[in-house]
Short mmCIF file of C-alpha atoms and ligand atoms in Angstrom, two decimals:
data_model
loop_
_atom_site.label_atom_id
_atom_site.label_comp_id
_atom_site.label_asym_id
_atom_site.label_seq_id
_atom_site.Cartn_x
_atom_site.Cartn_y
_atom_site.Cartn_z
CA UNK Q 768 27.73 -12.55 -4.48
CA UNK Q 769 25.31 -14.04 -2.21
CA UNK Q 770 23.02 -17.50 -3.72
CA UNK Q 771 19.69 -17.96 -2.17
CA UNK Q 772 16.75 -19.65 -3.22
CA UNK Q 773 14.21 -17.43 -2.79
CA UNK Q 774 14.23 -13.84 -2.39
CA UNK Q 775 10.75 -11.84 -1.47
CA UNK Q 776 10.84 -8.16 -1.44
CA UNK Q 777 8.10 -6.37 0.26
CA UNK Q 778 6.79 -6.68 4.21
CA UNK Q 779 3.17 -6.20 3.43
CA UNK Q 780 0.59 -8.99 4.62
CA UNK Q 781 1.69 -10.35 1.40
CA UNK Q 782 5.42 -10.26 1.51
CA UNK Q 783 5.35 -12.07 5.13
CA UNK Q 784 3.10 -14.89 4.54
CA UNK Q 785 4.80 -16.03 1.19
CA UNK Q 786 7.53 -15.91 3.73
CA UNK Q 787 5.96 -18.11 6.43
CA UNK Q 788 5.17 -20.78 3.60
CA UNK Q 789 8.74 -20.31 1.75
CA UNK Q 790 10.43 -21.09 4.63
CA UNK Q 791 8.11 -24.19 6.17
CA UNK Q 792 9.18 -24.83 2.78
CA UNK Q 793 12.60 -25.04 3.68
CA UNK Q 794 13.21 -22.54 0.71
CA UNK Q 795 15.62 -20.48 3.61
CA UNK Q 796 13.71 -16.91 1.98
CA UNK Q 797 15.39 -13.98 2.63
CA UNK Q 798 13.05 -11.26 2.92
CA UNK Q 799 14.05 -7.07 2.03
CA UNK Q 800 11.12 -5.16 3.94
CA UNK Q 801 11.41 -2.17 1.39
CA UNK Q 802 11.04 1.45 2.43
CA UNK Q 803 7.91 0.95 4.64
CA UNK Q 804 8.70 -1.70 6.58
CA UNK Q 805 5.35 -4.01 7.68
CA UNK Q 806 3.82 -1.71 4.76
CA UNK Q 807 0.48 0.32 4.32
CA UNK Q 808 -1.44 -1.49 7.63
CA UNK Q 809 1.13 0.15 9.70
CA UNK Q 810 -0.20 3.29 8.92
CA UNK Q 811 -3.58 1.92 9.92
CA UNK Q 812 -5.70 2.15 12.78
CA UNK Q 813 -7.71 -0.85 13.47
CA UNK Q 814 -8.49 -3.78 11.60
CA UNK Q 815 -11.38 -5.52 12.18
CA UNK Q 816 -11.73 -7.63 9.02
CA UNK Q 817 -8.92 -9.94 9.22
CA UNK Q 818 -10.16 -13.52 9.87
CA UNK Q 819 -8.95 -14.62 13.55
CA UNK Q 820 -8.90 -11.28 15.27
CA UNK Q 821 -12.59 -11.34 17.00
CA UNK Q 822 -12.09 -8.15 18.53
CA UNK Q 823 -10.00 -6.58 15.81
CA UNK Q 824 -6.10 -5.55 16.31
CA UNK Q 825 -4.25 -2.17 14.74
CA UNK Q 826 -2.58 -2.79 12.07
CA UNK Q 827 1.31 -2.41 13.47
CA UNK Q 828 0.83 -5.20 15.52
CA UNK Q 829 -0.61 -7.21 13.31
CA UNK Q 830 2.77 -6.58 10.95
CA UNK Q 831 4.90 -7.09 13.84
CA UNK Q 832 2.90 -10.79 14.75
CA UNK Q 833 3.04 -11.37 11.29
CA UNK Q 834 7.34 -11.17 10.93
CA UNK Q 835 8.03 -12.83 14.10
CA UNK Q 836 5.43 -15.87 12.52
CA UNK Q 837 7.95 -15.55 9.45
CA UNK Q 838 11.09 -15.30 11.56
CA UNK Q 839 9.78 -18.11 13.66
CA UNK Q 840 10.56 -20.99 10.57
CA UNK Q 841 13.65 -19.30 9.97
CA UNK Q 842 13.24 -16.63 7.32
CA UNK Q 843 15.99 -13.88 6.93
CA UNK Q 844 13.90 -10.47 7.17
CA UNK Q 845 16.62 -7.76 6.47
CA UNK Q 846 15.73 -3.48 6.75
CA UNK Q 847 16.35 -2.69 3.50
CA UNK Q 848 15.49 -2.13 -0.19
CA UNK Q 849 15.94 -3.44 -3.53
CA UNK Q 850 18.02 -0.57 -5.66
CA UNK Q 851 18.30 -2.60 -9.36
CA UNK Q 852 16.73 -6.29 -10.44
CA UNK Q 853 18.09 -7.61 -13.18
CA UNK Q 854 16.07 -10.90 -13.96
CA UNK Q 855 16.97 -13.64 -15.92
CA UNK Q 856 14.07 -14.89 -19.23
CA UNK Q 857 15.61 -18.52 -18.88
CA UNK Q 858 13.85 -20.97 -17.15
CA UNK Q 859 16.04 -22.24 -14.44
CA UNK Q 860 18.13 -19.02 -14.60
CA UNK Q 861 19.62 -16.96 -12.01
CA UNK Q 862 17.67 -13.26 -11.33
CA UNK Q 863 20.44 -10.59 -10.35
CA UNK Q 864 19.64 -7.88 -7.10
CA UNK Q 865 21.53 -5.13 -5.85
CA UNK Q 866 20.19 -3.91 -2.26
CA UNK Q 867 20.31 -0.55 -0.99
CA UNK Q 868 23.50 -1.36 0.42
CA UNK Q 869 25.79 -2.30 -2.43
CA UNK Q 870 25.04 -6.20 -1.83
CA UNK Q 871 24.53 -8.54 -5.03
CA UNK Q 872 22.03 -11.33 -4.68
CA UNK Q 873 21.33 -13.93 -6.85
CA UNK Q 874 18.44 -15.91 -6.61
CA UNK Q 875 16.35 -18.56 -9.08
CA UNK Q 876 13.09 -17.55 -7.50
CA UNK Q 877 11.87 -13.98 -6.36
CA UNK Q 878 8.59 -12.76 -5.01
CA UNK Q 879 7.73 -8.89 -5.42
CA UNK Q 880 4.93 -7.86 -2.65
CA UNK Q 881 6.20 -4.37 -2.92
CA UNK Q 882 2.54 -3.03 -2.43
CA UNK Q 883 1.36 0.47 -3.69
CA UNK Q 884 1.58 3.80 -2.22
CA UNK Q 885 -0.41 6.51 -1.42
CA UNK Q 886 -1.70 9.14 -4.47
CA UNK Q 887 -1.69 12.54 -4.48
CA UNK Q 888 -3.60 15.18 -6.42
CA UNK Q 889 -0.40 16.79 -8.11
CA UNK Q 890 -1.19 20.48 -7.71
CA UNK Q 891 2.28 22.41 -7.18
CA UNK Q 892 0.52 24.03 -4.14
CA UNK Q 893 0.26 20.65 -1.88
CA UNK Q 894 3.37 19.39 -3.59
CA UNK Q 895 4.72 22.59 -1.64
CA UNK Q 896 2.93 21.43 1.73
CA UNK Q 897 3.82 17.55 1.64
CA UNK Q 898 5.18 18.12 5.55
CA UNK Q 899 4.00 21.05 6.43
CA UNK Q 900 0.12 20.30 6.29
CA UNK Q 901 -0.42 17.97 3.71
CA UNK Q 902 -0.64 14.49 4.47
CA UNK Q 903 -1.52 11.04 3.24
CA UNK Q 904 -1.79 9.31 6.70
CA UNK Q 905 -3.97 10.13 9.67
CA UNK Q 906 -2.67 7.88 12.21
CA UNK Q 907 0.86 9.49 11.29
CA UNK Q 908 0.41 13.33 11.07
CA UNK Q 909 -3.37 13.47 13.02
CA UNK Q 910 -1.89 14.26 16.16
CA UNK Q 911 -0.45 17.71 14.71
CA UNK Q 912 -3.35 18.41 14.60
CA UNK Q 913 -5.46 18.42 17.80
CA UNK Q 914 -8.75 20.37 18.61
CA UNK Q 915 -7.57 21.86 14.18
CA UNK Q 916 -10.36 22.20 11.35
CA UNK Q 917 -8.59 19.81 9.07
CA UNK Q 918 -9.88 18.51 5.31
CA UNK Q 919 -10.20 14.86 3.73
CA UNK Q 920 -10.06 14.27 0.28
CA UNK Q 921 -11.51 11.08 -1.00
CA UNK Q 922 -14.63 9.23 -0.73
CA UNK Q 923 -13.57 5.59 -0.67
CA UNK Q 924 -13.22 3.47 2.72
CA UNK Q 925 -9.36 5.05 3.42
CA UNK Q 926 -11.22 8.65 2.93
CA UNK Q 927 -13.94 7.20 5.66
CA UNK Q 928 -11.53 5.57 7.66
CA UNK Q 929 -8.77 8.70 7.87
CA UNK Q 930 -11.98 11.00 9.04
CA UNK Q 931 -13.43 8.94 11.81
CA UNK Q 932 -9.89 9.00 12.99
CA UNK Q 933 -9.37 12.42 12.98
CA UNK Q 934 -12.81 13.51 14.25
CA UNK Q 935 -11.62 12.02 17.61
CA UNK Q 936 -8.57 14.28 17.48
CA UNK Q 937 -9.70 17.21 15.19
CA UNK Q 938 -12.33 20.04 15.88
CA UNK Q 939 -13.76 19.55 12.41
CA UNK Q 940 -12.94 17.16 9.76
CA UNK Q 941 -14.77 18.03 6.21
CA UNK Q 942 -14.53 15.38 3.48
CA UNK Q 943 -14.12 16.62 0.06
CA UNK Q 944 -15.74 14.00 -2.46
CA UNK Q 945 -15.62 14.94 -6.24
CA UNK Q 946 -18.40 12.86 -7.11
CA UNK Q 947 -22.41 13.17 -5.65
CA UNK Q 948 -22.10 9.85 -4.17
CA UNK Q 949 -18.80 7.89 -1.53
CA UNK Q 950 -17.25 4.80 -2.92
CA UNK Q 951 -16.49 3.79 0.66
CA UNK Q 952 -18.71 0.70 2.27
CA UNK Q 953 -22.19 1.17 3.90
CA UNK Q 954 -20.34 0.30 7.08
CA UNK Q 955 -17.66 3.14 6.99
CA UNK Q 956 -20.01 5.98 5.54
CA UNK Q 957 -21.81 4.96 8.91
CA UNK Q 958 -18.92 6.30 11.06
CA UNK Q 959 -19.10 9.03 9.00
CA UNK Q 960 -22.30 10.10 9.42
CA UNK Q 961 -22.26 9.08 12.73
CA UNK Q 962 -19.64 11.56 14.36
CA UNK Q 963 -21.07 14.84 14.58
CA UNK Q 964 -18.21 16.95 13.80
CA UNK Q 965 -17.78 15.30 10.34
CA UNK Q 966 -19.31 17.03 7.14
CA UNK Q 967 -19.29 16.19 3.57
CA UNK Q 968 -19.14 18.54 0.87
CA UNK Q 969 -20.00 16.26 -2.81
CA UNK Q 970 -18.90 17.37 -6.44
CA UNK Q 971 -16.20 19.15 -4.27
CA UNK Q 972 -12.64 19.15 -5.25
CA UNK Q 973 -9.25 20.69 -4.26
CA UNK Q 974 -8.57 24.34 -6.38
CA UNK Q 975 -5.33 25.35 -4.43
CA UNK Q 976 -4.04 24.20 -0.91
CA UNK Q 977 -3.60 27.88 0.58
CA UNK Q 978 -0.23 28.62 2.23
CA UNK Q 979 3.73 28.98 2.03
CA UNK Q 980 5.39 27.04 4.15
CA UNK Q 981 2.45 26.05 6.18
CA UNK Q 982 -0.83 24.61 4.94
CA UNK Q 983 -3.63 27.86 6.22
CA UNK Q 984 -6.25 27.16 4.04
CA UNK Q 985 -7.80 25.44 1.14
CA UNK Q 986 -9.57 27.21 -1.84
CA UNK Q 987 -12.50 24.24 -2.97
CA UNK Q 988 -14.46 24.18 -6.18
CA UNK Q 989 -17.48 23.02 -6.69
CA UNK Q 990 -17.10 20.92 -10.14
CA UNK Q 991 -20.97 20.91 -10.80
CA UNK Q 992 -21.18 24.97 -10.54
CA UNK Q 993 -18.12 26.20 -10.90
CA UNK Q 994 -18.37 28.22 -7.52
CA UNK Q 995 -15.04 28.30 -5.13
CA UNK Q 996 -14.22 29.24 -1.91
CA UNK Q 997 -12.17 29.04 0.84
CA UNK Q 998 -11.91 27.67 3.88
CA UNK Q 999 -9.59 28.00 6.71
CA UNK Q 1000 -7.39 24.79 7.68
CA UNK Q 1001 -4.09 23.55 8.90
CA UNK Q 1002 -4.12 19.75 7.96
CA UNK Q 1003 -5.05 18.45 4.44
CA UNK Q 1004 -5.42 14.88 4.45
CA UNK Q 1005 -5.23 13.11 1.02
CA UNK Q 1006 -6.54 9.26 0.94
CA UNK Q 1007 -7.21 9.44 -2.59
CA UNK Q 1008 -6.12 5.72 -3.21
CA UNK Q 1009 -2.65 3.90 -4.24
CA UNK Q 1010 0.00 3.35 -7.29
CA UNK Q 1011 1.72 0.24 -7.52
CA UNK Q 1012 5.54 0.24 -6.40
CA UNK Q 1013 6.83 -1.17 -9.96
CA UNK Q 1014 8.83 1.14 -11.23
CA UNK Q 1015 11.70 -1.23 -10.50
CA UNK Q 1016 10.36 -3.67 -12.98
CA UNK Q 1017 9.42 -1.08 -15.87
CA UNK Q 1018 11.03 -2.86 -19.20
CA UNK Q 1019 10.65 -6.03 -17.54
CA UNK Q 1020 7.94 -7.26 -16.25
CA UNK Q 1021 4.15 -7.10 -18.05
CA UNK Q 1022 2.31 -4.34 -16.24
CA UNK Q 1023 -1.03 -3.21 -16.89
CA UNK Q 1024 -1.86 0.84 -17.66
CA UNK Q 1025 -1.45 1.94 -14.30
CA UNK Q 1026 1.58 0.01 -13.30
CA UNK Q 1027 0.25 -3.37 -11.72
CA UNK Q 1028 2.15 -6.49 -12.32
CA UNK Q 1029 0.53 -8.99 -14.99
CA UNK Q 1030 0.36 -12.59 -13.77
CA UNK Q 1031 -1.02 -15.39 -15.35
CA UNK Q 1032 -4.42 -17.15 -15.19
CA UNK Q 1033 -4.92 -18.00 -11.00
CA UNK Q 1034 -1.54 -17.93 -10.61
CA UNK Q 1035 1.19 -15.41 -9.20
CA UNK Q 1036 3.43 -15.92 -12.25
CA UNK Q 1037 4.58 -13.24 -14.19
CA UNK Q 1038 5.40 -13.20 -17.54
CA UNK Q 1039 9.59 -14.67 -16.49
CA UNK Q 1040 9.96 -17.63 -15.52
CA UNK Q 1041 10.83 -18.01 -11.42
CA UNK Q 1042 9.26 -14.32 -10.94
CA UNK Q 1043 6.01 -14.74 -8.89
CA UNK Q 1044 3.52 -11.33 -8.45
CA UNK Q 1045 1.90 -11.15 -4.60
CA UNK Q 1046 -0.64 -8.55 -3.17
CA UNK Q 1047 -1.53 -5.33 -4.07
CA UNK Q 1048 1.40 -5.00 -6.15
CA UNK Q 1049 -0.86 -7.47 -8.39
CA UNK Q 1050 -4.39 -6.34 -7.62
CA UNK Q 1051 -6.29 -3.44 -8.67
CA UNK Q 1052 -9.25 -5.03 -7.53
CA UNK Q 1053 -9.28 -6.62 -3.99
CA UNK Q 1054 -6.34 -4.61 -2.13
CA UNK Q 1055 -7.24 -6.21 1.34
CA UNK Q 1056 -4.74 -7.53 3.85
CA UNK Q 1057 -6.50 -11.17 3.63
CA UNK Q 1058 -6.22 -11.26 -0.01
CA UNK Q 1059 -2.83 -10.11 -0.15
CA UNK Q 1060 -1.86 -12.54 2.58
CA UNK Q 1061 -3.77 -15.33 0.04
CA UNK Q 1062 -1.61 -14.72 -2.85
CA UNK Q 1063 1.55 -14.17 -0.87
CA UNK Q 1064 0.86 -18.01 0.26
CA UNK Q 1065 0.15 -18.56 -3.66
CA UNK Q 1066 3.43 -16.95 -4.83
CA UNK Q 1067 5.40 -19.60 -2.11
CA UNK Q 1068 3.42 -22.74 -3.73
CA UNK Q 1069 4.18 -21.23 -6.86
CA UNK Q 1070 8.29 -20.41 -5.94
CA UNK Q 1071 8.62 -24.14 -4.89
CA UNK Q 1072 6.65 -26.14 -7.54
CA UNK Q 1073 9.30 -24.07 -9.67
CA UNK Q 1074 12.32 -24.68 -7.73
CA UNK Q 1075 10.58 -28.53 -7.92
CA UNK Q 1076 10.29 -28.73 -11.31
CA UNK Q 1077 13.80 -27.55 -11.72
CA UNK Q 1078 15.16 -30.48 -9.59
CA UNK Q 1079 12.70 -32.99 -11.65
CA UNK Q 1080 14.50 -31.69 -14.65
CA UNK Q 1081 17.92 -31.35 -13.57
P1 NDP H 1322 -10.43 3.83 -3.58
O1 NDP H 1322 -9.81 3.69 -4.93
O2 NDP H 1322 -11.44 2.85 -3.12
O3 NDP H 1322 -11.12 5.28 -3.48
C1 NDP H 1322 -10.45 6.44 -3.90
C2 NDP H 1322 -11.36 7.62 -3.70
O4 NDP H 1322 -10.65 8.82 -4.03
C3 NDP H 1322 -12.60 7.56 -4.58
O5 NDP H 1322 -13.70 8.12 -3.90
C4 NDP H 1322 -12.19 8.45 -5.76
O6 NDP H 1322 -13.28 9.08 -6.38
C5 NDP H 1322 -11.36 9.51 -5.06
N1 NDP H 1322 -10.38 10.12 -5.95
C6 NDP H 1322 -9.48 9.51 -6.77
N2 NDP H 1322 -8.72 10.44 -7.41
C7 NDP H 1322 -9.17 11.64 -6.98
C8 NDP H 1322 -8.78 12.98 -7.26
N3 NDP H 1322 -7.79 13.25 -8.11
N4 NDP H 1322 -9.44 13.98 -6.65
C9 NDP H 1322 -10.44 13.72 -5.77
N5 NDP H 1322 -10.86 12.47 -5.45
C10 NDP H 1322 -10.21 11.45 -6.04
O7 NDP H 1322 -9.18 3.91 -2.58
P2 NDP H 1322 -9.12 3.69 -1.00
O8 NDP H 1322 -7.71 4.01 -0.66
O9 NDP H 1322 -10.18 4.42 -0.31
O10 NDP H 1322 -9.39 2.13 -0.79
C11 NDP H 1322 -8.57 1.16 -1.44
C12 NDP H 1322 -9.01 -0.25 -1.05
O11 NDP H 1322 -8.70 -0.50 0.31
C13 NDP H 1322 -10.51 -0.46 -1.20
O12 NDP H 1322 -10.75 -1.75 -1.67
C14 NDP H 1322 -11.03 -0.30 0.19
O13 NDP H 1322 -12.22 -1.01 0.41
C15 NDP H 1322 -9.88 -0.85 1.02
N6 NDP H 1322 -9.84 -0.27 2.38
C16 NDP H 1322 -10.47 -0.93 3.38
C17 NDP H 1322 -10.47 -0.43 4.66
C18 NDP H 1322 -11.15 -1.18 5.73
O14 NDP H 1322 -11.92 -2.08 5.42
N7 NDP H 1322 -10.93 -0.88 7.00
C19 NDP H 1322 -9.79 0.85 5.00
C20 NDP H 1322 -9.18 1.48 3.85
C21 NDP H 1322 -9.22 0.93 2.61
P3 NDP H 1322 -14.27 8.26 -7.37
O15 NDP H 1322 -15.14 7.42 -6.48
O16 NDP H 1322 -14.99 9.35 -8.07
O17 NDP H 1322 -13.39 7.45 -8.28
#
């Protein structure tokens, strides 16, 4: 059984920078980087709205600037994920892990910044497809898809953002959005409009993806008049928006409806006592890198005015 202070699962924006404080903390974290390692910007293209890039930066470089920062105090960052938590409701107590590999951790303070992951619509027929045409990442799977008609689904800034990427690769990209109007920013419906082998087709949703072991097609509906059709395609790219990765912490932890972690007032406390909430994993509102970065460096303050008050007691 291995004793740390601080554990911090998750290598999000989140995850590393409560890392960077925890360990200019001296609070030697160990950090599990989860199934995704560096998270959901490494399956963007370019960021330009991260404070200190002036000319932007794409997003796996960013994650990989972002561990050696947290490496650089001394943090442990292992390839790996968190199989079974078992946390303790005593203040002061120890919180039990089991990793991936069969190792048992115990630790007083813990950080989740396990993120969220990509949704899909839940049709059998792109269930079917996931890898053979259906996607949930441009930057990933575009490149299958060169001089293709290929399909978005979405209309927030990830639908926006997957298109303009794949209009540089694709013949023709059309965006499927269900409503008459995009969620996605000014800025990004811009792009949109701007490259001229993008369409959008509004009150439009996904009937069937068309296909067996290959994605050929994709029968749309229109939701306002009923009327479907099809059109021909061999990449379906889904950027509907994220779940939160708690299903780990289901009997737990306080979650809201759709999964996200509960913490308390400003804080990154959860509802047990040494368990601190960072990132999207958290927020259903926000979901940017810089404000998952800002309550990853919350959930460190947090983790050592515990471990603190702990010693104050003791
Ligand atoms: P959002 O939740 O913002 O948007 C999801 C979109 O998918 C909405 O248009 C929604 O429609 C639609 N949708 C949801 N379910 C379905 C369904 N079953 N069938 C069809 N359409 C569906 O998620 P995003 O992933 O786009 O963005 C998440 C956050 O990340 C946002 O805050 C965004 O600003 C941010 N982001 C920022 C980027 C950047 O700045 N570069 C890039 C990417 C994301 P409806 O509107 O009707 O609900």
């Amino acid at each position: 059984m291995e004793q740390i202070e601080t554990l911090i699962i998750g290598s999000g924006p989140a995850g590393y920078t409560a890392a960077i404080y925890a360990a200019r903390a001296d609070l030697k974290p160990v950090l599990y980087t989860g199934l995704e390692p560096g998270g959901q910007l490494t399956t963007t293209t370019e960021v330009e709205n991260f404070p200190g890039y002036p000319d932007g930066v794409d997003g796996p470089s960013m994650m990989l600037e972002l561990q050696k920062q947290a490496e650089r105090f001394g943090t442990d960052v292992r390839i790996g994920h968190v199989t079974d938590v078992l946390f303790s409701k005593e203040k002061g107590g120890q919180h039990n892990i089991t990793c991936e590999d069969g190792k048992k951790i115990q630790t007083k303070t813990i950080i989740i910044s396990t993120g969220a992951s990509a949704k899909y619509l839940g049709i059998p027929s792109e269930k079917r497809l996931i890898g053979g045409g259906v996607s949930a990442c441009a930057v990933c799977d575009g490149f299958f898809y060169k001089d293709q008609e290929v399909v978005v689904v979405g209309g927030g800034d990830t639908a926006a953002e997957e298109a303009t990427y794949l209009s540089k690769i694709c013949k023709n990209v059309t965006i499927l959005v269900r409503r008459d109007i995009m969620r996605a920013s000014m800025a990004m419906q811009h792009r949109v409009n701007k490259a001229s082998n993008i369409s959008v087709l509004y009150n439009t949703e996904v009937d069937e993806v068309i296909g067996e072991k290959i994605v050929e097609g994709v029968r749309i509906k229109n939701n306002k008049t009923g009327e479907k059709k099809e059109i021909k395609i061999s990449g379906l790219f889904i950027a509907i928006g994220h779940s939160p990765n708690t299903k780990l912490f289901e009997g737990q932890l306080e979650m809201d409806k759709d999964g996200y972690l509960i913490t308390k007032g400003k804080s990154t406390k959860t509802n047990l006592p040494g368990v601190f909430a960072s990132g999207d994993v958290q927020d259903r509102e926000y979901r940017q890198a810089v404000t998952a970065a800002g309550t990853g460096c919350m959930a460190a303050l947090d983790a050592e005015r515990y471990l603190q008050s702990l010693d104050d007691e003791s």
